[in-house]
Structure formats: C-alpha cells, structure tokens
C-alpha cells in the first residue's frame, strides 16, 4: 500500500463556519507542539477553560490549520449523557479499525499488542492475518461492537496504541478529543495508557476540558496529575478574550463598521466577561435588530446567555419551540430523521421548524447533508433543557425512549441511550423498561471491560427498581464490578447493608462479597466474621461469634432453609469465613474451614469455585510447614489462572508466591511470582496489583543493597498507592514511611532528624515501633528502653497483624542494643516460630532478612541456644537469595555477637567483619559500618573462602573428605565433639550440600584439599 488516506476524517466541520479571533498565544503554543510532534516527540496539550471559553472552537481551528499540513487529523468527543464507556475514542478508533480491516492502513508489526523486543521476528516482519484480525476484534470492543471475551483490559488498550502507532507511521497524526471532562474512568485509563506508550511517535494529542470545579471529577484530576510528570505533557488555559478580540469579531463576523465596533467593543466585552460563547450569542442577538442593535447596545439586550437563548427561541415561528426542546432532550447530536419522526408535528412542518432553528443559530448542522444537527454549544442545550417543565421533559424522554427502542439497539452506545431515556421517564410507569435497559447496558459495559461504567449502570438500575430483591441483586452486581475496577472500599460499602439485612434473600451472597472486598485492606476482619456467621445462621446457643467450625460445616444454610443458598455459595462463604478468622487472629479455626472448603470445592468441581477457595486459603498459617502448603496452593492457583486466562485471580496467587518465595529464601520462586504478578498488572490494569509488584521490586533492591534505586522506587510507590482506593484511615503513606526509614537507616540519613526528636514523644499518639527504631539507631538509650517496654507491656504489636513480624525486628534490634536480656527473652519467644524463614513488613513492603539473624543476636545476648548455628543458617539463606545487604548484616551481627560476648567461637571473626565491611562500603550501608565499629580490636583478616567458609571450616572439610567421623575430627583438631558437629553442620548449610559425600566432592571441585 502506498499509504493511508483518511481524508474523510481530516476536517472538523465547525472550523470554517465562523471567523476565529484572538488566541494568538495559544495557537502559537499548539503550533510549537505540532512542530515537536512532527519531529518524533509525542506531545499532549490539555486545553482548559470555563464553559463557553472557546475550547472546541480552538480545536476546530487547529484541525483546519493542520489538516493540510501532512497530518492525519482524527477527532472524537464525549456526550454529556450516557454513551460508550470508551468515548471520546470511539470515532477515531472506528476510523482506524475500518482502515486496518480493509488493508488501507497497514498494521505495523512493531506496534502490535505485546510490545515485542527489538530484534524479534515480530518486530522485523509485518503481522500476519491472525494478528490483524485480533487487533480488529479488540478495536471492535473499544467501539462497543462486540464483547471482550477472554481479552484483558490491557489487550484493548494495546490495540488502540498499535493502531495509533500504525497511523503515525504513515503520516504524522493529530488526535483531537473534545469535552473529556465527561469521559469516564475507562476512557481516562485508555487516554493515560496511550500517552504513556507513545513517547517517540509523531503524535499531537489535544484534549479539551472544562476547568470549573464542578466539571472536574476525581478520576480526571487523578489521571491528569499523573500525566503531567511525563515529557511533552502541558496544559493550556484559555483566559477571557480581550476587548480588541471582541472588536475584531464585530468587524469580521457581524460586519460592524470599524469605528462603531471600536465604540461598542468595550461594552460587549464587559457584558460577556470575554466569554467567547456569550460574546457570540450577544453579538448575534444585537445584530438581529439591525444596525440599531449596535448603535444602541445599552438598550433592551439579553443580560445573560439564558436570556439570549430565550430570545432566539422567541424568534422562531409558533410551534417550532417544541421541536427545539425535543432536540435538547434527545441529546448532544440529534439525527434529523429521529427528530422528525419523534415529534408531534407532521414531518414537513418539523423540517420547517428545524430550518428555523438553524437560521436562528440555535442549532447547527453536523454534516453538509444535515443528516444530524447539534446545539451550537452545550450551554445552549443546558439552557433549553432547564426551561422545559419537568412533566413535559419526562414525557419527551418517554417518547424518545420508545422511538429508539422501536429502531432496535445496535451497539452498547445505542442501549445506553435507550436506558438513559427510559430512566428519565420511569415515573410514568416505565420502571421495568428502565431497569431492563440499564442492566443490559451494564452487561455490555462489563463485557467491554468497562467496570466502573458497568457499576454505575447497575447502581442506577437499583435506584429506580421497586423490586427490592432485584434491586439488591443489581447492587451486588455493582459491588462486584467496583471490585474488578479496584474500588474495594466502595464494593464493601455497597455489600454491607444487604449482608446486614436478615430479610434479604441475597444476604449470604452479600456477606461473601463484603469479605472478598475487605480482606485486601483488612480494615476490620471481625466485621467480615460477624456478617458471614449471621448469614450462615446462628449457633444453637445463639452466641454469635462463638461458632465451632465443625458446627458450621455440619449445619450451614441448608440446615435451616433447604434451597436458600446453592452449595457453591456456601463453600465460598465458609472459605471467606476461614480467611476472615485468620485475619482476626483465630488461625486454627480458619485453617479447619479452609481445608474443608478446598475439599468440598474439589468434590463439587468447577474451576471458578476452586480458584475462589484457593485464593482464600493463601492467608493461612505462618510456620515453615504452612509456608510449604501455601506455596503449593499458590502454584496450583497460578497454573489454573494461566490456563483459564484469569488474570484477576492470578494477581493474589502471584503476589503470595513472591511473599512465600522470599519467606522461604527461594529467589527462583520470587522471580516467577513477580513475572506473573506483572502479567496480572498488565492484563487487569489494577493499581493494587501494581503496588504489590512495586513493593517486591523495592524489597529486591533493598536486599541487594541498591539503596538509591530503592529510594526512588519508594517515591514512585507513594504515587501509585495514592491512586489505590483505601479507607480514609488506611493510607499507603504509612508503608512509604517504613520504606523510607529502612533506606535512610542504611544510608545514614537518620542523623538529619536527630534535632526533631526529644525522646519524650507520646507513644500513644505516634507509631511507637517507628519511634523505637529511631531511638535505637540514634543511640537514645533511655528513650529506646521506654518505647521497648511500652510496646511489650501494652501488647500494642498484637493489634498490628499485618506488620507484627516486621515490628519484632525493631524490638530485637533494641533489646540487643540495650543489652536488655528480659526484653530479649520475650522477643525471642515471639520470633521463634519464624526460625528458618525470612521476615518482611506486610506484603513485602520491606524485606528485613532472616529470622535466624535476629535469633542469633538474641541467643548471644541471652547466652542460650546455638547462636553460631543461627547465624550460619541466616548467612546460607542470604547468599542463596543473592541478597548482599542481608549478607552484610548477618556477618556484622555475627561478628558483633562475638565482640559482645567475648566468645572465641569456631569461626574466623576477623574474616566475618572484613567481608561485611567490604560489602557495606560497596553498597553504601553506613548502618553496617557503624555496627562494625563495635567489633573493635578484632583482626579483620583475609578474604573468606568459597561459600563464606572460614579457615577452621576448611580444615574440618578436608578431614570430612578424608572420611573422618565427627569424633575423629574432634580428636584431630583438639576440639569438643559438639563443636566438630557444629562445624560440619555449618559447612553443609553454606555449601548447600545434602551430605558428607557431596561435601567431599565440593572440597575437591573448589581446590580445598591441599
């Protein structure tokens, strides 16, 4: 193909309809942006102004300016009423989709969904027919022509990006999007994704939006704020027109003599405030009275745009006003045939009314054939609608709804329009029709993966439905869609009243939905427990909250009302209850319910049910044995999700695999889980999953000692976390605080805040664990001791289930630094269950290293246990993970334990300190270097042997290779048998050898036998 011609899309009709005055600075800014875009640097300009400021007119002029300048201009707009969830992209996407399907626009192989790597075959060769068909299908979904099927949200967004890339590869592209303040969350996600993925394209995207506060929804503010951080994204504000601009308009458009225009321009400017639309309306109203209108502009002229529109209506012939009112009810764009056939007037008379409205400049044609018309400005339509009496407006909505229904809804946008009009007319006895079409529109939006819009439609259906059972069902469907959109708090709020309603037949389903939305933030697990127990049925003794799990399994809802709930719902409820009980501190009861639910799900069959139950099971247990079982379930769930393309459930499955992989010290599991988690992020566009993936990346940077990267990522995570919907008192800035603290603790940045703390801070008013850690690092011993015992005696950490284990590391550090054996004994008992595991804050908010390192320090403090073995296990895990900073901390803690206890031990303490110092110096860990200052007087000897083996361990390994037993090794080296056994155990841990034979082979292959 020689190239793509989109000539039918190269003009925006309004551009040539009237003269254009003013806006010289703004036009120059857009021309500069176009020059940069043509050079291959994508540019985005948000044109903002009050209603009537001239935003649409500026975009139209830009289309006229650039349409003949080697540019393809595509334009779209948003309706003020219900439309496609992907507006304003529908018209541009439809144009590109048709061209791609017909072969007129070649689909660039490098632009396909999936972002192929440079040098791949996909990047080198044009796409095949299957790839083109797939892209066309995705574009059809965006245009509202077909359901998404198994496609993900990312598939749809990437298909639009691929189309834009292809179009821009043929000719520099201008994409004009008008009235984006009316765009929904789904459209803004598409806009944001497009901007983020097109940095190097010859593309100019200009979006017009109202700047008034009431016209700026939260999702608009959030997305625009995030986009401003990108290169090439700017805002252009439209100030009021100047008096000289008004004078120019009077001369050019109204043909007022220059001298008269100069005399009246200031008055017209003062009356309109420089608002372009108001100015145009006033000038046309004045001009309708002939020259006298301008000679005496202070006469009876409309003082407001409302009066101006009313004056225009007054110019119409009798009977024409109802036609204009009907047009206002129909919508932003009015098809002429619909207007004529729906009105009360005969067709010939209705066409005459239409001509009169066009002549009066109330309406304007959309195309040359006048197959459709629109109001000259949304403000005019709003004025006409506001002037129609409520009863008449409702009747007109009903008339339009019936006419549209009779025509048949051909797309999601058509169904949405029918729904809108029946909803507005439901008081006339058309509730059933309103509910039916609103729910159908919701289904179509959900099939197009527009979850926010689907939820809105379900909620609107519930609001007009007088059947409470059906309304509750719609509310729960909305709650489900809210959760799929990541709005877990709103999902929970929708479900709770129904779950609390004993009369609702959907009570158990609502309780399940509440718990499913609640566990991610775990604000009040007890509330989930109470709602599920109440919905499942009270215990025989009536003591809600004291069920025996076996009791629930035996009785369940069927025991009191056969057929009240299907068995799959009951299994989901019991699994959710098990998860809620675990979060509420009743781990054993929760484990029993989860185990039973999994068994019943396998018996009942169905991958969807099993997936739900497996997701619920992942929170159970914290011991080594539990970790193995949970990892097995997470792997099974991941495989199921990948097979069924269930990216939503893949998110928690992958997230738990990263957590369990780090907990077990298995770097391969972490990497595999993180890859799947990123797949879930890309496929679902869920910020929640994106935040979890970012935390894993942060912890990996931290553990490896990449402190600068960790600090930067933490800042980015704060931005991502702000976009995640959480309860008002649960914010990610707390997690950001933990991340920033641990990074600054390592890099020596805490000294900056020394002057801001006194040691007398109110522990009840601050986050006491953070104060404790700060006091400890700054050497404020009295303050640290006060905070340590306040946390122990108040049992405050027990109320922090999500961070409890991480907080224990702060307590351990404090007890060791203070030499407080009594506190150390209590902390050791709390940490003991985590032996053999790594410790983290929350969902890998921060990686804290091996529990054995902390246990080793505590055992050395207490003079109990085998702290040498503790440190050996910790070091082995750190090295296996490739966590250099963890290694440095373990080595330093080990050396410091020797220095504090005075024990000679059986390892080369100097070598421990030397390697720790080398790593700390390389990664910039001032904390480790400060720890090593406490190892004074110890000879920092030569570098260590392979796997961190000490010289003594090499001696032992040589004797092992000779086949000596532990007793024979002890006699040979004149040490105790217990010490010899410890040496052998440490060697096996460090080298990863399973037995003595493999250890001998290791010695031979590493030249340790000489």
Short mmCIF file of N, CA and C in Angstrom, two decimals, residues 333-476:
data_model
loop_
_atom_site.label_atom_id
_atom_site.label_comp_id
_atom_site.label_asym_id
_atom_site.label_seq_id
_atom_site.Cartn_x
_atom_site.Cartn_y
_atom_site.Cartn_z
N UNK A 333 -25.96 15.14 19.95
CA UNK A 333 -26.08 15.05 18.49
C UNK A 333 -27.44 14.44 18.18
N UNK A 334 -28.19 15.11 17.31
CA UNK A 334 -29.58 14.73 17.05
C UNK A 334 -29.71 14.33 15.58
N UNK A 335 -30.04 13.08 15.33
CA UNK A 335 -30.27 12.65 13.96
C UNK A 335 -31.59 13.22 13.47
N UNK A 336 -31.54 13.80 12.30
CA UNK A 336 -32.70 14.53 11.78
C UNK A 336 -33.92 13.64 11.65
N UNK A 337 -33.73 12.41 11.17
CA UNK A 337 -34.89 11.53 10.98
C UNK A 337 -35.55 11.19 12.31
N UNK A 338 -34.75 11.01 13.36
CA UNK A 338 -35.31 10.73 14.68
C UNK A 338 -36.08 11.94 15.19
N UNK A 339 -35.54 13.12 15.00
CA UNK A 339 -36.20 14.34 15.46
C UNK A 339 -37.53 14.51 14.75
N UNK A 340 -37.55 14.25 13.46
CA UNK A 340 -38.77 14.46 12.67
C UNK A 340 -39.84 13.43 13.02
N UNK A 341 -39.43 12.16 13.13
CA UNK A 341 -40.43 11.11 13.35
C UNK A 341 -40.89 11.04 14.80
N UNK A 342 -40.12 11.58 15.73
CA UNK A 342 -40.49 11.51 17.13
C UNK A 342 -41.37 12.66 17.56
N UNK A 343 -41.26 13.79 16.89
CA UNK A 343 -42.02 14.97 17.28
C UNK A 343 -43.51 14.83 16.99
N UNK A 344 -44.28 15.77 17.56
CA UNK A 344 -45.74 15.75 17.40
C UNK A 344 -46.15 16.37 16.07
N UNK A 345 -45.30 17.22 15.49
CA UNK A 345 -45.65 17.91 14.25
C UNK A 345 -45.49 16.98 13.05
N UNK A 346 -46.26 17.22 11.97
CA UNK A 346 -46.06 16.44 10.74
C UNK A 346 -44.64 16.62 10.23
N UNK A 347 -44.13 15.67 9.46
CA UNK A 347 -42.73 15.74 9.00
C UNK A 347 -42.37 17.04 8.29
N UNK A 348 -43.24 17.51 7.36
CA UNK A 348 -42.91 18.72 6.63
C UNK A 348 -42.81 19.91 7.58
N UNK A 349 -43.72 19.97 8.52
CA UNK A 349 -43.72 21.07 9.48
C UNK A 349 -42.49 20.98 10.41
N UNK A 350 -42.13 19.75 10.82
CA UNK A 350 -40.97 19.57 11.68
C UNK A 350 -39.70 20.00 10.98
N UNK A 351 -39.59 19.70 9.67
CA UNK A 351 -38.41 20.13 8.91
C UNK A 351 -38.35 21.65 8.82
N UNK A 352 -39.51 22.28 8.70
CA UNK A 352 -39.55 23.74 8.70
C UNK A 352 -39.08 24.29 10.03
N UNK A 353 -39.50 23.65 11.13
CA UNK A 353 -39.04 24.08 12.46
C UNK A 353 -37.52 23.94 12.57
N UNK A 354 -37.03 22.87 12.00
CA UNK A 354 -35.59 22.62 12.06
C UNK A 354 -34.83 23.71 11.30
N UNK A 355 -35.33 24.05 10.11
CA UNK A 355 -34.70 25.12 9.33
C UNK A 355 -34.71 26.43 10.09
N UNK A 356 -35.82 26.71 10.77
CA UNK A 356 -35.91 27.96 11.53
C UNK A 356 -34.90 27.98 12.67
N UNK A 357 -34.73 26.84 13.33
CA UNK A 357 -33.77 26.77 14.44
C UNK A 357 -32.34 26.93 13.93
N UNK A 358 -32.07 26.42 12.72
CA UNK A 358 -30.75 26.61 12.12
C UNK A 358 -30.53 28.07 11.75
N UNK A 359 -31.57 28.69 11.19
CA UNK A 359 -31.46 30.10 10.82
C UNK A 359 -31.28 31.00 12.04
N UNK A 360 -31.87 30.60 13.16
CA UNK A 360 -31.77 31.39 14.39
C UNK A 360 -30.48 31.10 15.16
N UNK A 361 -29.64 30.28 14.60
CA UNK A 361 -28.35 29.92 15.21
C UNK A 361 -28.52 29.24 16.57
N UNK A 362 -29.63 28.54 16.74
CA UNK A 362 -29.79 27.70 17.92
C UNK A 362 -29.13 26.35 17.68
N UNK A 363 -29.30 25.83 16.48
CA UNK A 363 -28.72 24.56 16.09
C UNK A 363 -27.78 24.79 14.93
N UNK A 364 -26.93 23.81 14.66
CA UNK A 364 -26.04 23.86 13.52
C UNK A 364 -25.93 22.46 12.94
N UNK A 365 -25.69 22.35 11.65
CA UNK A 365 -25.61 21.01 11.03
C UNK A 365 -24.30 20.32 11.39
N UNK A 366 -24.37 19.01 11.50
CA UNK A 366 -23.18 18.21 11.74
C UNK A 366 -22.47 17.89 10.43
N UNK A 367 -23.24 17.78 9.34
CA UNK A 367 -22.64 17.49 8.04
C UNK A 367 -23.37 18.29 6.97
N UNK A 368 -22.85 18.25 5.76
CA UNK A 368 -23.41 19.04 4.67
C UNK A 368 -24.83 18.62 4.31
N UNK A 369 -25.16 17.34 4.49
CA UNK A 369 -26.49 16.84 4.14
C UNK A 369 -27.49 17.06 5.26
N UNK A 370 -27.05 17.62 6.36
CA UNK A 370 -27.90 17.88 7.53
C UNK A 370 -28.62 16.60 7.95
N UNK A 371 -27.90 15.48 7.95
CA UNK A 371 -28.49 14.23 8.46
C UNK A 371 -28.55 14.25 9.98
N UNK A 372 -27.78 15.17 10.57
CA UNK A 372 -27.80 15.32 12.02
C UNK A 372 -27.50 16.77 12.35
N UNK A 373 -27.99 17.22 13.51
CA UNK A 373 -27.74 18.58 13.97
C UNK A 373 -27.29 18.52 15.42
N UNK A 374 -26.80 19.65 15.91
CA UNK A 374 -26.42 19.75 17.30
C UNK A 374 -26.58 21.20 17.74
N UNK A 375 -26.66 21.40 19.03
CA UNK A 375 -26.68 22.76 19.54
C UNK A 375 -25.31 23.38 19.33
N UNK A 376 -25.32 24.70 19.12
CA UNK A 376 -24.06 25.39 18.85
C UNK A 376 -23.12 25.31 20.04
N UNK A 377 -23.65 25.07 21.21
CA UNK A 377 -22.81 24.88 22.39
C UNK A 377 -23.61 24.10 23.42
N UNK A 378 -22.90 23.30 24.22
CA UNK A 378 -23.57 22.53 25.26
C UNK A 378 -24.35 23.43 26.21
N UNK A 379 -23.85 24.67 26.40
CA UNK A 379 -24.55 25.60 27.30
C UNK A 379 -25.95 25.88 26.78
N UNK A 380 -26.09 26.05 25.47
CA UNK A 380 -27.41 26.33 24.89
C UNK A 380 -28.37 25.17 25.14
N UNK A 381 -27.86 23.97 24.96
CA UNK A 381 -28.72 22.80 25.22
C UNK A 381 -29.12 22.75 26.69
N UNK A 382 -28.17 23.04 27.58
CA UNK A 382 -28.48 23.02 29.00
C UNK A 382 -29.55 24.05 29.35
N UNK A 383 -29.49 25.22 28.71
CA UNK A 383 -30.49 26.26 28.96
C UNK A 383 -31.87 25.82 28.49
N UNK A 384 -31.93 25.24 27.30
CA UNK A 384 -33.22 24.78 26.77
C UNK A 384 -33.80 23.68 27.66
N UNK A 385 -32.96 22.73 28.06
CA UNK A 385 -33.45 21.65 28.93
C UNK A 385 -33.97 22.21 30.26
N UNK A 386 -33.23 23.17 30.82
CA UNK A 386 -33.63 23.71 32.10
C UNK A 386 -34.93 24.47 32.05
N UNK A 387 -35.29 24.96 30.87
CA UNK A 387 -36.53 25.74 30.73
C UNK A 387 -37.76 24.87 30.47
N UNK A 388 -37.57 23.59 30.19
CA UNK A 388 -38.71 22.71 29.92
C UNK A 388 -39.33 22.28 31.24
N UNK A 389 -40.61 22.44 31.44
CA UNK A 389 -41.25 21.97 32.67
C UNK A 389 -40.97 20.49 32.90
N UNK A 390 -40.82 20.11 34.15
CA UNK A 390 -40.40 18.75 34.48
C UNK A 390 -41.31 17.70 33.87
N UNK A 391 -42.61 17.90 33.99
CA UNK A 391 -43.56 16.90 33.48
C UNK A 391 -43.42 16.73 31.97
N UNK A 392 -43.28 17.86 31.26
CA UNK A 392 -43.15 17.77 29.81
C UNK A 392 -41.82 17.11 29.44
N UNK A 393 -40.75 17.46 30.16
CA UNK A 393 -39.44 16.87 29.87
C UNK A 393 -39.49 15.35 30.07
N UNK A 394 -40.17 14.89 31.11
CA UNK A 394 -40.29 13.45 31.34
C UNK A 394 -41.05 12.78 30.20
N UNK A 395 -42.13 13.42 29.75
CA UNK A 395 -42.92 12.86 28.65
C UNK A 395 -42.10 12.79 27.37
N UNK A 396 -41.26 13.80 27.12
CA UNK A 396 -40.42 13.79 25.93
C UNK A 396 -39.38 12.66 26.01
N UNK A 397 -38.82 12.44 27.19
CA UNK A 397 -37.87 11.32 27.35
C UNK A 397 -38.56 10.00 27.00
N UNK A 398 -39.80 9.84 27.44
CA UNK A 398 -40.52 8.59 27.14
C UNK A 398 -40.72 8.45 25.64
N UNK A 399 -41.09 9.55 24.97
CA UNK A 399 -41.31 9.49 23.53
C UNK A 399 -40.02 9.08 22.81
N UNK A 400 -38.89 9.66 23.23
CA UNK A 400 -37.61 9.33 22.60
C UNK A 400 -37.22 7.89 22.89
N UNK A 401 -37.45 7.45 24.14
CA UNK A 401 -37.10 6.07 24.50
C UNK A 401 -37.86 5.08 23.64
N UNK A 402 -39.17 5.31 23.45
CA UNK A 402 -39.97 4.38 22.63
C UNK A 402 -39.48 4.37 21.18
N UNK A 403 -39.15 5.56 20.68
CA UNK A 403 -38.69 5.64 19.29
C UNK A 403 -37.37 4.91 19.11
N UNK A 404 -36.45 5.10 20.04
CA UNK A 404 -35.16 4.42 19.94
C UNK A 404 -35.32 2.92 20.11
N UNK A 405 -36.20 2.51 21.02
CA UNK A 405 -36.44 1.09 21.22
C UNK A 405 -37.00 0.45 19.97
N UNK A 406 -37.92 1.16 19.30
CA UNK A 406 -38.52 0.62 18.08
C UNK A 406 -37.49 0.46 16.97
N UNK A 407 -36.50 1.32 16.96
CA UNK A 407 -35.46 1.23 15.94
C UNK A 407 -34.53 0.04 16.18
N UNK A 408 -34.43 -0.41 17.43
CA UNK A 408 -33.54 -1.51 17.75
C UNK A 408 -32.16 -1.00 18.11
N UNK A 409 -31.66 -1.45 19.24
CA UNK A 409 -30.33 -1.03 19.71
C UNK A 409 -29.28 -1.89 19.04
N UNK A 410 -28.37 -1.24 18.32
CA UNK A 410 -27.37 -1.98 17.56
C UNK A 410 -26.01 -2.04 18.23
N UNK A 411 -25.80 -1.24 19.24
CA UNK A 411 -24.48 -1.21 19.88
C UNK A 411 -24.66 -0.89 21.36
N UNK A 412 -23.55 -0.97 22.08
CA UNK A 412 -23.60 -0.64 23.51
C UNK A 412 -24.03 0.80 23.72
N UNK A 413 -23.58 1.69 22.85
CA UNK A 413 -23.97 3.10 22.98
C UNK A 413 -25.46 3.27 22.72
N UNK A 414 -26.02 2.52 21.76
CA UNK A 414 -27.46 2.61 21.49
C UNK A 414 -28.26 2.16 22.71
N UNK A 415 -27.85 1.04 23.32
CA UNK A 415 -28.54 0.54 24.51
C UNK A 415 -28.45 1.56 25.63
N UNK A 416 -27.29 2.18 25.79
CA UNK A 416 -27.12 3.17 26.85
C UNK A 416 -28.06 4.35 26.64
N UNK A 417 -28.26 4.77 25.39
CA UNK A 417 -29.16 5.89 25.13
C UNK A 417 -30.61 5.52 25.46
N UNK A 418 -31.01 4.33 25.07
CA UNK A 418 -32.37 3.89 25.41
C UNK A 418 -32.54 3.84 26.92
N UNK A 419 -31.53 3.31 27.58
CA UNK A 419 -31.59 3.22 29.05
C UNK A 419 -31.72 4.60 29.67
N UNK A 420 -30.94 5.55 29.17
CA UNK A 420 -30.98 6.91 29.72
C UNK A 420 -32.38 7.50 29.63
N UNK A 421 -33.04 7.34 28.49
CA UNK A 421 -34.35 7.97 28.31
C UNK A 421 -35.43 7.24 29.10
N UNK A 422 -35.38 5.92 29.15
CA UNK A 422 -36.37 5.21 29.98
C UNK A 422 -36.14 5.52 31.47
N UNK A 423 -34.89 5.67 31.87
CA UNK A 423 -34.62 6.03 33.27
C UNK A 423 -35.24 7.39 33.60
N UNK A 424 -35.09 8.33 32.67
CA UNK A 424 -35.67 9.66 32.91
C UNK A 424 -37.19 9.63 32.90
N UNK A 425 -37.80 8.60 32.30
CA UNK A 425 -39.26 8.51 32.19
C UNK A 425 -39.85 7.46 33.12
N UNK A 426 -39.07 6.92 34.05
CA UNK A 426 -39.57 5.78 34.83
C UNK A 426 -40.75 6.15 35.71
N UNK A 427 -40.89 7.42 36.08
CA UNK A 427 -42.01 7.83 36.93
C UNK A 427 -43.35 7.72 36.22
N UNK A 428 -43.32 7.59 34.91
CA UNK A 428 -44.56 7.45 34.14
C UNK A 428 -45.00 6.00 34.03
N UNK A 429 -44.40 5.14 34.84
CA UNK A 429 -44.80 3.74 34.84
C UNK A 429 -43.91 2.85 34.00
N UNK A 430 -42.71 3.32 33.73
CA UNK A 430 -41.79 2.55 32.89
C UNK A 430 -40.54 2.13 33.66
N UNK A 431 -40.73 1.78 34.93
CA UNK A 431 -39.61 1.32 35.74
C UNK A 431 -39.00 0.03 35.16
N UNK A 432 -39.87 -0.89 34.78
CA UNK A 432 -39.37 -2.18 34.30
C UNK A 432 -38.49 -2.00 33.07
N UNK A 433 -38.91 -1.12 32.15
CA UNK A 433 -38.11 -0.86 30.96
C UNK A 433 -36.79 -0.18 31.33
N UNK A 434 -36.87 0.76 32.26
CA UNK A 434 -35.64 1.45 32.68
C UNK A 434 -34.66 0.46 33.29
N UNK A 435 -35.17 -0.40 34.16
CA UNK A 435 -34.31 -1.38 34.82
C UNK A 435 -33.72 -2.34 33.79
N UNK A 436 -34.56 -2.80 32.87
CA UNK A 436 -34.08 -3.77 31.89
C UNK A 436 -32.96 -3.20 31.03
N UNK A 437 -33.14 -1.99 30.54
CA UNK A 437 -32.12 -1.42 29.67
C UNK A 437 -30.88 -0.96 30.43
N UNK A 438 -31.07 -0.47 31.65
CA UNK A 438 -29.90 -0.11 32.45
C UNK A 438 -29.06 -1.34 32.76
N UNK A 439 -29.72 -2.44 33.09
CA UNK A 439 -28.96 -3.65 33.38
C UNK A 439 -28.32 -4.22 32.12
N UNK A 440 -29.02 -4.12 30.99
CA UNK A 440 -28.42 -4.58 29.73
C UNK A 440 -27.22 -3.72 29.37
N UNK A 441 -27.34 -2.42 29.56
CA UNK A 441 -26.20 -1.54 29.30
C UNK A 441 -25.04 -1.88 30.23
N UNK A 442 -25.36 -2.23 31.47
CA UNK A 442 -24.30 -2.62 32.41
C UNK A 442 -23.61 -3.90 31.95
N UNK A 443 -24.37 -4.85 31.49
CA UNK A 443 -23.79 -6.10 31.00
C UNK A 443 -22.84 -5.82 29.83
N UNK A 444 -23.29 -4.98 28.91
CA UNK A 444 -22.46 -4.66 27.74
C UNK A 444 -21.20 -3.91 28.15
N UNK A 445 -21.34 -3.01 29.12
CA UNK A 445 -20.14 -2.30 29.60
C UNK A 445 -19.17 -3.27 30.25
N UNK A 446 -19.70 -4.21 31.04
CA UNK A 446 -18.83 -5.21 31.68
C UNK A 446 -18.17 -6.10 30.64
N UNK A 447 -18.90 -6.45 29.59
CA UNK A 447 -18.31 -7.27 28.53
C UNK A 447 -17.23 -6.53 27.79
N UNK A 448 -17.29 -5.20 27.82
CA UNK A 448 -16.23 -4.39 27.23
C UNK A 448 -15.15 -4.02 28.22
N UNK A 449 -15.20 -4.65 29.42
CA UNK A 449 -14.22 -4.45 30.49
C UNK A 449 -14.24 -3.02 31.02
N UNK A 450 -15.37 -2.34 30.88
CA UNK A 450 -15.55 -1.00 31.44
C UNK A 450 -16.25 -1.17 32.80
N UNK A 451 -15.50 -1.59 33.79
CA UNK A 451 -16.09 -1.99 35.07
C UNK A 451 -16.70 -0.82 35.83
N UNK A 452 -16.06 0.33 35.82
CA UNK A 452 -16.62 1.48 36.53
C UNK A 452 -17.97 1.87 35.96
N UNK A 453 -18.04 1.94 34.63
CA UNK A 453 -19.29 2.33 34.00
C UNK A 453 -20.37 1.26 34.24
N UNK A 454 -19.99 -0.01 34.21
CA UNK A 454 -20.95 -1.08 34.49
C UNK A 454 -21.50 -0.94 35.90
N UNK A 455 -20.64 -0.65 36.86
CA UNK A 455 -21.10 -0.46 38.24
C UNK A 455 -22.06 0.71 38.35
N UNK A 456 -21.75 1.82 37.69
CA UNK A 456 -22.65 2.97 37.71
C UNK A 456 -24.03 2.59 37.19
N UNK A 457 -24.06 1.85 36.10
CA UNK A 457 -25.34 1.46 35.50
C UNK A 457 -26.12 0.52 36.41
N UNK A 458 -25.46 -0.44 37.02
CA UNK A 458 -26.16 -1.33 37.96
C UNK A 458 -26.73 -0.54 39.14
N UNK A 459 -25.97 0.41 39.64
CA UNK A 459 -26.46 1.21 40.76
C UNK A 459 -27.65 2.06 40.34
N UNK A 460 -27.63 2.59 39.13
CA UNK A 460 -28.78 3.36 38.64
C UNK A 460 -30.00 2.47 38.46
N UNK A 461 -29.78 1.24 38.02
CA UNK A 461 -30.90 0.30 37.89
C UNK A 461 -31.51 0.02 39.25
N UNK A 462 -30.66 -0.18 40.24
CA UNK A 462 -31.16 -0.46 41.59
C UNK A 462 -31.95 0.72 42.14
N UNK A 463 -31.52 1.94 41.81
CA UNK A 463 -32.16 3.14 42.36
C UNK A 463 -33.58 3.32 41.86
N UNK A 464 -33.91 2.83 40.66
CA UNK A 464 -35.26 3.03 40.12
C UNK A 464 -36.11 1.77 40.24
N UNK A 465 -35.53 0.67 40.69
CA UNK A 465 -36.25 -0.60 40.75
C UNK A 465 -37.08 -0.66 42.04
N UNK A 466 -38.37 -0.95 41.91
CA UNK A 466 -39.22 -1.06 43.10
C UNK A 466 -39.31 -2.50 43.60
N UNK A 467 -38.60 -3.43 42.97
CA UNK A 467 -38.50 -4.80 43.44
C UNK A 467 -37.20 -4.91 44.26
N UNK A 468 -37.31 -4.98 45.59
CA UNK A 468 -36.13 -4.92 46.43
C UNK A 468 -35.20 -6.10 46.20
N UNK A 469 -35.74 -7.27 45.93
CA UNK A 469 -34.87 -8.43 45.70
C UNK A 469 -34.02 -8.22 44.45
N UNK A 470 -34.67 -7.74 43.41
CA UNK A 470 -33.94 -7.48 42.16
C UNK A 470 -32.98 -6.30 42.33
N UNK A 471 -33.40 -5.31 43.10
CA UNK A 471 -32.53 -4.16 43.33
C UNK A 471 -31.29 -4.57 44.11
N UNK A 472 -31.47 -5.43 45.12
CA UNK A 472 -30.30 -5.91 45.87
C UNK A 472 -29.36 -6.68 44.96
N UNK A 473 -29.93 -7.45 44.05
CA UNK A 473 -29.09 -8.18 43.10
C UNK A 473 -28.28 -7.21 42.25
N UNK A 474 -28.89 -6.12 41.80
CA UNK A 474 -28.18 -5.14 41.00
C UNK A 474 -27.07 -4.46 41.81
N UNK A 475 -27.35 -4.18 43.07
CA UNK A 475 -26.34 -3.56 43.93
C UNK A 475 -25.14 -4.49 44.08
N UNK A 476 -25.39 -5.78 44.26
CA UNK A 476 -24.28 -6.72 44.42
C UNK A 476 -23.51 -6.91 43.11
#
